[in-house]
PDB file of C-alpha atoms and ligand atoms in Angstrom:
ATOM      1  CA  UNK A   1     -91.706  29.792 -40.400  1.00 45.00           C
ATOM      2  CA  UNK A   2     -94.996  31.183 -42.476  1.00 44.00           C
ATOM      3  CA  UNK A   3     -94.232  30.411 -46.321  1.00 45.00           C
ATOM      4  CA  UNK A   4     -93.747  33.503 -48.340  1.00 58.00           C
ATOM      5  CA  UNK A   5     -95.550  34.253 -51.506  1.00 82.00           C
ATOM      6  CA  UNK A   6     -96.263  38.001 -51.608  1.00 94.00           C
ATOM      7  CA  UNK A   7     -93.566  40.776 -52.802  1.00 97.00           C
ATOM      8  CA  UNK A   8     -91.613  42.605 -50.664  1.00 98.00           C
ATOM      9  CA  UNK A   9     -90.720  46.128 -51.747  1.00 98.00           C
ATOM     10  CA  UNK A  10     -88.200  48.595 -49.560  1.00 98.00           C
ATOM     11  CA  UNK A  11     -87.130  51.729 -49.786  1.00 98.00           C
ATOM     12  CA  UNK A  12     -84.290  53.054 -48.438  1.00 98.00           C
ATOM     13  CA  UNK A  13     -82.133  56.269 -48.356  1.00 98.00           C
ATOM     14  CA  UNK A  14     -81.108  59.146 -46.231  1.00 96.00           C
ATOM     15  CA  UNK A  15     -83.441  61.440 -44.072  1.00 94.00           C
ATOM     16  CA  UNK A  16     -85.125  63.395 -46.730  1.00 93.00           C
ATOM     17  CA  UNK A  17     -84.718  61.237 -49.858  1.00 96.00           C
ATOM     18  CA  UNK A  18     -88.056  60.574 -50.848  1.00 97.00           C
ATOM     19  CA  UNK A  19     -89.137  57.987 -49.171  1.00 98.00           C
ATOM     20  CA  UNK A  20     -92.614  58.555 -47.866  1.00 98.00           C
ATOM     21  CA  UNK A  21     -93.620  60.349 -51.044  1.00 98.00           C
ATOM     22  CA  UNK A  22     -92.497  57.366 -53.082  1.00 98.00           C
ATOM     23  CA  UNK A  23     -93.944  54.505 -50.932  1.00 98.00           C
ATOM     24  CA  UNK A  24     -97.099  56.477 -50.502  1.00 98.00           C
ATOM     25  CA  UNK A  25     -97.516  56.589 -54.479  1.00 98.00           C
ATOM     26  CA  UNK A  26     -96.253  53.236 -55.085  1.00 98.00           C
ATOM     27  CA  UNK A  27     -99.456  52.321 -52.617  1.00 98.00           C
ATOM     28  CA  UNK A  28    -101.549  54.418 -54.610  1.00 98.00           C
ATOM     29  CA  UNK A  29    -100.443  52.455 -58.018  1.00 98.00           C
ATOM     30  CA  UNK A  30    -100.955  49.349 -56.682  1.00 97.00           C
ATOM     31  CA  UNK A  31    -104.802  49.836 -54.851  1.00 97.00           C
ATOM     32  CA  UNK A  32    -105.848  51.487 -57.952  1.00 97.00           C
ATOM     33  CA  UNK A  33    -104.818  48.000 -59.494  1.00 94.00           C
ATOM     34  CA  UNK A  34    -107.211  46.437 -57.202  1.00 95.00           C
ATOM     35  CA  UNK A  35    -103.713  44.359 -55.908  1.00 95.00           C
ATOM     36  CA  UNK A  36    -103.422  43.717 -52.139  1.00 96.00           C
ATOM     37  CA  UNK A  37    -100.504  44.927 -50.425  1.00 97.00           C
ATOM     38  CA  UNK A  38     -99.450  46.911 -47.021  1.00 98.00           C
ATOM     39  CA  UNK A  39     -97.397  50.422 -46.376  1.00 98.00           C
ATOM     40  CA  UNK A  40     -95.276  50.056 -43.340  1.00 97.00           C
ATOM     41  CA  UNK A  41     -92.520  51.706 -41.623  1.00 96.00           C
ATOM     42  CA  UNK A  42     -88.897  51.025 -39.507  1.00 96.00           C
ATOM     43  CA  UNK A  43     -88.448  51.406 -37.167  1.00 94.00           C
ATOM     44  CA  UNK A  44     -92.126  51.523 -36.413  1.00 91.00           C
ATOM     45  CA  UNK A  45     -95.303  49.235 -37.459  1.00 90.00           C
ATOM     46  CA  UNK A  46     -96.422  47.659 -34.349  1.00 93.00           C
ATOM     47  CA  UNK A  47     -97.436  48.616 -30.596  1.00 94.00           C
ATOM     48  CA  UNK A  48     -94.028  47.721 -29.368  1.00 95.00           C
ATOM     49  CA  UNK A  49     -92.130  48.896 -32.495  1.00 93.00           C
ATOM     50  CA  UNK A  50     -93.521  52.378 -32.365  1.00 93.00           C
ATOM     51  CA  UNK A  51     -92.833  52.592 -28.392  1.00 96.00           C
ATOM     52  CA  UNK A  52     -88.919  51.718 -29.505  1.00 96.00           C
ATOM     53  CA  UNK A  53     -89.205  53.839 -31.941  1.00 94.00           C
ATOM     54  CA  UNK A  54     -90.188  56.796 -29.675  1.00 95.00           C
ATOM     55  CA  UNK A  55     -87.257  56.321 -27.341  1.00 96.00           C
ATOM     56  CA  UNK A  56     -84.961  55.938 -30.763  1.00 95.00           C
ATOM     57  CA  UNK A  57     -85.961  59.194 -32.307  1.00 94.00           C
ATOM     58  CA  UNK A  58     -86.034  61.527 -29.198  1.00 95.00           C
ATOM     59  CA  UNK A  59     -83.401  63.398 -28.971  1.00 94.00           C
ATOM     60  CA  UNK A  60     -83.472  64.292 -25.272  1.00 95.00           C
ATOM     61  CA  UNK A  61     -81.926  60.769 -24.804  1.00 96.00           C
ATOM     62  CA  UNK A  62     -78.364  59.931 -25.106  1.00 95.00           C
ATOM     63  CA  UNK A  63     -78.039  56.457 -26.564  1.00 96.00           C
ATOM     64  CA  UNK A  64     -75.102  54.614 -26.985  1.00 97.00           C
ATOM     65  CA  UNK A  65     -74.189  53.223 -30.606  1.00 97.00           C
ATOM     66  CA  UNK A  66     -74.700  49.883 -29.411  1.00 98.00           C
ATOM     67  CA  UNK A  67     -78.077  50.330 -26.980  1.00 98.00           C
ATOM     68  CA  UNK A  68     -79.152  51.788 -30.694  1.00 97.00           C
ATOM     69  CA  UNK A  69     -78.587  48.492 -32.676  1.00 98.00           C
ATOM     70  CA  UNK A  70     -80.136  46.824 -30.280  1.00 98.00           C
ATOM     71  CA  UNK A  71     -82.964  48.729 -29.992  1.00 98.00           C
ATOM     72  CA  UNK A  72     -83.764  48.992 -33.760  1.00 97.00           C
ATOM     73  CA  UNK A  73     -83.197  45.126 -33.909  1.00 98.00           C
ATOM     74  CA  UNK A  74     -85.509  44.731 -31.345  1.00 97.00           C
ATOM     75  CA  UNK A  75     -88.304  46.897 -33.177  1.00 97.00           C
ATOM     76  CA  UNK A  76     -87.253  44.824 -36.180  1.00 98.00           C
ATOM     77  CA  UNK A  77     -88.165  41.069 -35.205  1.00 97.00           C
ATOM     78  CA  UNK A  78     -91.533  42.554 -33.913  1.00 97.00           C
ATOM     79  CA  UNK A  79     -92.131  44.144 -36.904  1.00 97.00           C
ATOM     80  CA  UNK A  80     -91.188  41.452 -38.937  1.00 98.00           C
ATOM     81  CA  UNK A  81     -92.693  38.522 -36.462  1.00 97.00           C
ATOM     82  CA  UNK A  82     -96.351  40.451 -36.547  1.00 97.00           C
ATOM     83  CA  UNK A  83     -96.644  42.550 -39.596  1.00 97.00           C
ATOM     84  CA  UNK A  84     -94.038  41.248 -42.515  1.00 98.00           C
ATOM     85  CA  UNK A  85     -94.690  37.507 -42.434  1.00 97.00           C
ATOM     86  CA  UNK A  86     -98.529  37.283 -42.288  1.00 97.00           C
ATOM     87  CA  UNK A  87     -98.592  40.082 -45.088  1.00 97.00           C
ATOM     88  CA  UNK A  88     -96.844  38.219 -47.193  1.00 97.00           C
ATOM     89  CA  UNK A  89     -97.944  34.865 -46.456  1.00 96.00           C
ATOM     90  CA  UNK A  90    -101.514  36.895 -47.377  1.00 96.00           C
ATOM     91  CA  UNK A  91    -100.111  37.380 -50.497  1.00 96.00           C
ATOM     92  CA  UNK A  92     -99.561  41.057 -49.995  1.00 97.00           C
ATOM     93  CA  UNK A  93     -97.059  43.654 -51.718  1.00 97.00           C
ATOM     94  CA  UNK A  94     -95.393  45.138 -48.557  1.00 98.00           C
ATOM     95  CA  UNK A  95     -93.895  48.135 -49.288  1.00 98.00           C
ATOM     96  CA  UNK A  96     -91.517  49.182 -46.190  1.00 98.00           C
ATOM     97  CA  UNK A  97     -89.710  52.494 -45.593  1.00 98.00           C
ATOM     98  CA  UNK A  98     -86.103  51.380 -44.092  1.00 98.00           C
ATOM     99  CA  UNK A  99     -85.138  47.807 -43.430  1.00 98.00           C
ATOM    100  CA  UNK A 100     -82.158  45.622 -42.797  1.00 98.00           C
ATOM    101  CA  UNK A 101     -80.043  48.116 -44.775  1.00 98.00           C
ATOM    102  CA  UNK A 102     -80.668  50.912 -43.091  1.00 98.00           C
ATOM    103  CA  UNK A 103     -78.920  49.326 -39.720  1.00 98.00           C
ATOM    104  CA  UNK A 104     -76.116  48.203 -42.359  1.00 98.00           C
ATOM    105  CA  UNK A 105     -75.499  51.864 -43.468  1.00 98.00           C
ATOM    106  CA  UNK A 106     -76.382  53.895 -39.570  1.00 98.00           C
ATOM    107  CA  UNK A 107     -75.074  51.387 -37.394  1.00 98.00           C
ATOM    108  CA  UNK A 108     -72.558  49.324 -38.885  1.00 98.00           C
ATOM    109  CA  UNK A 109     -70.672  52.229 -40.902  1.00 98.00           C
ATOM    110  CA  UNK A 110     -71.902  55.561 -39.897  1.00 98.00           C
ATOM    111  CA  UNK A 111     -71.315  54.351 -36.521  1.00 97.00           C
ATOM    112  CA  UNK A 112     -68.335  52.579 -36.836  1.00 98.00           C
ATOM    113  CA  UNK A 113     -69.691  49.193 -35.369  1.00 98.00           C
ATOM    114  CA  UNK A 114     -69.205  47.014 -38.480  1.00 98.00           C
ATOM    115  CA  UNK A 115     -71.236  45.079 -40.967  1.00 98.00           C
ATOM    116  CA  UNK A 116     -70.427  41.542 -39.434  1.00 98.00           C
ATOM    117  CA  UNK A 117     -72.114  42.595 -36.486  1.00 98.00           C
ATOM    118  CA  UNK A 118     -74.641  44.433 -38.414  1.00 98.00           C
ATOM    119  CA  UNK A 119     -75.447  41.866 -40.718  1.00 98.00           C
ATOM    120  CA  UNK A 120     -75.638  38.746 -38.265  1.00 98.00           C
ATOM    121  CA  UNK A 121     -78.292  40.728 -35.976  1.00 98.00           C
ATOM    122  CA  UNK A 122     -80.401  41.651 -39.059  1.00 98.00           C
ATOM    123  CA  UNK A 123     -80.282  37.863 -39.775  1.00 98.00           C
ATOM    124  CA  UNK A 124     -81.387  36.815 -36.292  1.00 98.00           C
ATOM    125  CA  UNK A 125     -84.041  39.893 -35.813  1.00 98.00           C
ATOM    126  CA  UNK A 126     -85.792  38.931 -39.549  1.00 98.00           C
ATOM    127  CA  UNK A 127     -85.044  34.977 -39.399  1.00 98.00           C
ATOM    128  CA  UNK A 128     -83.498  36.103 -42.970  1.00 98.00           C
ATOM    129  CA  UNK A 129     -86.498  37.314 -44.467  1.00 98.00           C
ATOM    130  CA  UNK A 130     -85.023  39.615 -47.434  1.00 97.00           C
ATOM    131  CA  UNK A 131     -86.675  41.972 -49.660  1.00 98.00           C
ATOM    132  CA  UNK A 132     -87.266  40.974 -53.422  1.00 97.00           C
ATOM    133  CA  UNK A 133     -86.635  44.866 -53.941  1.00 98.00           C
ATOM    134  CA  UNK A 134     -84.657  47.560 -52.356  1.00 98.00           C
ATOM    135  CA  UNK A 135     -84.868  50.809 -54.155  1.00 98.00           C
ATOM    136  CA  UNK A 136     -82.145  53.332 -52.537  1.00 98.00           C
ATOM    137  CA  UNK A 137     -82.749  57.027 -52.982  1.00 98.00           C
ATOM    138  CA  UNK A 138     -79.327  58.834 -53.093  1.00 98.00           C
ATOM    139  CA  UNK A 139     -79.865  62.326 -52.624  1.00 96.00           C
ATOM    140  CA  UNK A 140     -77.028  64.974 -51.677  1.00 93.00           C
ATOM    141  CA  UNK A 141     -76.422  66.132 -48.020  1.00 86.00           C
ATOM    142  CA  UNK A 142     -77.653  70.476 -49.057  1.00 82.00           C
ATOM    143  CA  UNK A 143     -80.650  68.658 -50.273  1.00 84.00           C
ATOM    144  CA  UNK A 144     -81.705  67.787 -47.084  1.00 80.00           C
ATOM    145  CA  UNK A 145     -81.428  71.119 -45.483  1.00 77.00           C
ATOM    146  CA  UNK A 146     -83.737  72.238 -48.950  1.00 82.00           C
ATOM    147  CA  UNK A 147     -86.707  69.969 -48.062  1.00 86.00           C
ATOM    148  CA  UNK A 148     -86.488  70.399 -44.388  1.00 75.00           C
ATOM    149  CA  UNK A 149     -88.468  73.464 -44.257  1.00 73.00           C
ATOM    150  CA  UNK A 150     -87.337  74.450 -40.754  1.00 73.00           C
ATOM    151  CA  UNK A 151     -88.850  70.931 -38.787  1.00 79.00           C
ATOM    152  CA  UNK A 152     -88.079  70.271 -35.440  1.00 86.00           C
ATOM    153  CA  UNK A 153     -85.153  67.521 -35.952  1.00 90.00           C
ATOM    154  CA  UNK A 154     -84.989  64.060 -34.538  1.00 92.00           C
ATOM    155  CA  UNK A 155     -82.245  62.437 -32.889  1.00 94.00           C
ATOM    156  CA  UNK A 156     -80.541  60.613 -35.873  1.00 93.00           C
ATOM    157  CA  UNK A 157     -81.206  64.016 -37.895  1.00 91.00           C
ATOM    158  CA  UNK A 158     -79.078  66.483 -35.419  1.00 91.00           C
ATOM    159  CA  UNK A 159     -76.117  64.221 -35.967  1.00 91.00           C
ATOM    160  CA  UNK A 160     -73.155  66.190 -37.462  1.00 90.00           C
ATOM    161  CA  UNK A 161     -72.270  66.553 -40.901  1.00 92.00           C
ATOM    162  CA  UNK A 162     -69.499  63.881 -41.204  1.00 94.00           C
ATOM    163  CA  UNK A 163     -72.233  61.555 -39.639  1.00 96.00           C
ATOM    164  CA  UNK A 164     -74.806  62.040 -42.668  1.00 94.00           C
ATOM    165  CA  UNK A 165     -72.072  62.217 -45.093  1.00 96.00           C
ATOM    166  CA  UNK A 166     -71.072  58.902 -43.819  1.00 97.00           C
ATOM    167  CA  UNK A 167     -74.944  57.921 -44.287  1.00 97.00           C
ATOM    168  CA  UNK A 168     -74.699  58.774 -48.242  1.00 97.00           C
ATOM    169  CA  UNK A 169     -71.806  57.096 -48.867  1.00 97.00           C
ATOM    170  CA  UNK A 170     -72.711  53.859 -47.045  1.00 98.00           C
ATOM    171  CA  UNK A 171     -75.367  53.803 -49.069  1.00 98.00           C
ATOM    172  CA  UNK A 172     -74.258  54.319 -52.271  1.00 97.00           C
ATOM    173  CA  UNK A 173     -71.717  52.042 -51.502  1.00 97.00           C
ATOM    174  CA  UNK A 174     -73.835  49.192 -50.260  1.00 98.00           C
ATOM    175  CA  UNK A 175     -76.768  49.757 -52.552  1.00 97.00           C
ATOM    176  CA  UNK A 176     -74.022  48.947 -55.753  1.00 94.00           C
ATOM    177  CA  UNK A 177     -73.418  45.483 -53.975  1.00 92.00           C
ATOM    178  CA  UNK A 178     -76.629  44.120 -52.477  1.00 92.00           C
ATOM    179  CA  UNK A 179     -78.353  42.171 -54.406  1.00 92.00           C
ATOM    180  CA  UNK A 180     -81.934  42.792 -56.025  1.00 96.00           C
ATOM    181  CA  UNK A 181     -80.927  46.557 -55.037  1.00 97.00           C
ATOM    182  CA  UNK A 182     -81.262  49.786 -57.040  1.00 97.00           C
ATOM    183  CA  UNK A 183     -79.794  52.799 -56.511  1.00 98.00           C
ATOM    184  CA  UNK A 184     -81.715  55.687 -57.965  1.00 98.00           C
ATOM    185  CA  UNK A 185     -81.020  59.504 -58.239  1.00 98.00           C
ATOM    186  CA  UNK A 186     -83.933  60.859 -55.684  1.00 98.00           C
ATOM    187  CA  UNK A 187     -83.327  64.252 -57.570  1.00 97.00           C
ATOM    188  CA  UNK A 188     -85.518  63.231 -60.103  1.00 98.00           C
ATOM    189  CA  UNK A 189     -89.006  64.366 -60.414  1.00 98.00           C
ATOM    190  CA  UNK A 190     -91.052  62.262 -58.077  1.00 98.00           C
ATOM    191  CA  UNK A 191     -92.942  61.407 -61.175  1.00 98.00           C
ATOM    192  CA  UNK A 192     -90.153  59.934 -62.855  1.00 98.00           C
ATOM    193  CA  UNK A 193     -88.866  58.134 -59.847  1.00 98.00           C
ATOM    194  CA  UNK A 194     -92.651  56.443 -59.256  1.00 98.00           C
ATOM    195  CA  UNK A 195     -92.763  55.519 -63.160  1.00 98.00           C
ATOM    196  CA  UNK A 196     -89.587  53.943 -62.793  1.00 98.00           C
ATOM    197  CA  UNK A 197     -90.019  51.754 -59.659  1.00 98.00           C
ATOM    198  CA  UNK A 198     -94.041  51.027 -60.576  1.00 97.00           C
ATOM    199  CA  UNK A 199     -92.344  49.395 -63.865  1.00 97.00           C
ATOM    200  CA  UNK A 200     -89.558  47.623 -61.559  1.00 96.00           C
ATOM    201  CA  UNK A 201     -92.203  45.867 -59.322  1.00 96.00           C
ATOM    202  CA  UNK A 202     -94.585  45.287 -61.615  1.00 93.00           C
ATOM    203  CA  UNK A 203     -91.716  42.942 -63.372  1.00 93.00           C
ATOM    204  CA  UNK A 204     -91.300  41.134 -60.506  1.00 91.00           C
ATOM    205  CA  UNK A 205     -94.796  40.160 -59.762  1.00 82.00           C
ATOM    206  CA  UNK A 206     -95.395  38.396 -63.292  1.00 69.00           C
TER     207      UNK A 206
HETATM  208  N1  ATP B   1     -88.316  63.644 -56.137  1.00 60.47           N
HETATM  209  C1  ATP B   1     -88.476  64.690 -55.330  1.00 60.47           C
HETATM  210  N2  ATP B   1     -88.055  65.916 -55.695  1.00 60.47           N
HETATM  211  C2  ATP B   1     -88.173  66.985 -54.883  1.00 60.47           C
HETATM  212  N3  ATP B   1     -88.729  66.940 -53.644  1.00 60.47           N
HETATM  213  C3  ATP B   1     -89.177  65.758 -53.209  1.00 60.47           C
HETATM  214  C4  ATP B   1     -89.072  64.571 -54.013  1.00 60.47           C
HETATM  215  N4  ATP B   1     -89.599  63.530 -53.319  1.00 60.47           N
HETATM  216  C5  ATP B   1     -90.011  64.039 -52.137  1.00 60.47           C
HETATM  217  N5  ATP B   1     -89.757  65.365 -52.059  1.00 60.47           N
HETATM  218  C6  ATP B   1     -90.037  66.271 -50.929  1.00 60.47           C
HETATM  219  O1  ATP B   1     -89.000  66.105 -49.980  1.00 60.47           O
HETATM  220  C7  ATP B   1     -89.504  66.092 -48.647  1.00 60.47           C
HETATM  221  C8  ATP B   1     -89.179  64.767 -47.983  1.00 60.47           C
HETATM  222  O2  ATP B   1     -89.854  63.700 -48.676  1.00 60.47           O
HETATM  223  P1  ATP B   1     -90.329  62.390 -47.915  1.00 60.47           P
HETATM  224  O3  ATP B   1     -91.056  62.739 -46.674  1.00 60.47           O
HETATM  225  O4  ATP B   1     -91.008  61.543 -48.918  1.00 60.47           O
HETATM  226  O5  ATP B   1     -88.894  61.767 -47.550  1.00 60.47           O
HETATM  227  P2  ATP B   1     -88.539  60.645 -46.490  1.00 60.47           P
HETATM  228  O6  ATP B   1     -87.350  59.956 -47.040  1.00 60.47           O
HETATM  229  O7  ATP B   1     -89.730  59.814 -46.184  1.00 60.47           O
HETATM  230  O8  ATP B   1     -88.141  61.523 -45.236  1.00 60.47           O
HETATM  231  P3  ATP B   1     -88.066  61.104 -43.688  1.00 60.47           P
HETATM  232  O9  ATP B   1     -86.641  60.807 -43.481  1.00 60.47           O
HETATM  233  O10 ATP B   1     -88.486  62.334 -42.948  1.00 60.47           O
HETATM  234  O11 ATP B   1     -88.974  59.951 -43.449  1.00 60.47           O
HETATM  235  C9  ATP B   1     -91.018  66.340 -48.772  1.00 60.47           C
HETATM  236  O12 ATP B   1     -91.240  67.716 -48.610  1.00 60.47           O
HETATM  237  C10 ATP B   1     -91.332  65.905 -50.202  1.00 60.47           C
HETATM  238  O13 ATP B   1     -92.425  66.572 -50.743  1.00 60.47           O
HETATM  239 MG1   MG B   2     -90.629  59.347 -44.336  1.00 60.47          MG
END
């Protein structure tokens, strides 16, 4: 297993939250600091993550919960195998949109299929790499339909109401246990919000 030494930033939250915007800015902070680091996405990243993450997102299939965890764990350890690792042993700031907790919050309680299950396949698809940071954007369910601006939906996004309040609650719940995990209001200004995690990571890297 590659040694780590860079930083290893998430973010995390519902559809919607602020992810992107935030990770994208973050990015931004950090080049204009001259400081290496990486923007990368789950599921997503590599050749075979994107492919998984084409079948995971279209909603002409019918998945089953299971086939699901699978397939994001899949697109996981290729993710982590070819992008995570080298970045950080490169001594990069990685700063990835959805990780392990996102299969935590989805899969194991939105879908009912449990966090021991969830939580021993994360561990086996990321050979326990963890982040150093996971910043959670809680934002509430109307505000989704707000920034949506009439989009054509994915498959995880035309799941029913309960399902996405299940989705906030996981991960407010979650977010207040994990460790090295904050749970921010993504109802802030963006400004704020980028002031606030730019401070947050630039802590960690003394
Ligand atoms: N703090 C904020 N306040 C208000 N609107 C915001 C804020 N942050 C982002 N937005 C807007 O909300 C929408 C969604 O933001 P963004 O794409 O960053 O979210 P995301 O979590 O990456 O979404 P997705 O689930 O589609 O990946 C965009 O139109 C963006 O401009
Ligand atoms: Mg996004």
């Amino acid at each position: 297993m590659t040694r780590r030494k860079g930083l290893f930033v998430v973010l995390e939250g519902p559809d919607k939250s602020g992810k992107s915007t935030q990770a994208r800015r973050l990015i931004g902070a950090l080049l204009s600091r001259g400081i290496k680091c990486l923007h990368t996405r789950e599921p997503g990243g590599t050749g075979v993550a994107e492919a998984i993450r084409k079948i995971l997102l279209d909603p002409s299939l019918r998945v089953s919960p299971t086939a699901e965890l699978f397939l994001y764990e899949a697109s996981r350890a290729q993710h982590t195998e070819q992008v995570l690792r080298p970045a950080l042993a490169e001594g990069r700031v990685v700063v990835c949109e959805r990780y392990t907790l996102s299969t935590d919050v989805y899969q194991g309680l939105a879908r009912g299929l449990g966090l021991k299950t969830t939580t021993t396949l994360n561990k086996v698809a990321t050979g326990s790499l963890a982040p150093d940071l996971t910043v959670v954007f809680d934002i509430p369910d109307r505000e989704f339909h707000a920034r949506d601006r009439g989009r054509v939906l994915d498959r995880i996004e035309r799941e029913d109401a309960p399902f996405h309040r299940a989705v906030r609650a996981g991960y407010r719940a979650l977010a207040k246990k994990a460790p090295r995990t904050l749970l921010v209001d993504g109802t802030r200004a963006a400004d704020e919000l980028h002031e606030e995690i730019v401070a947050r990571v630039k802590r960690l890297s003394k």
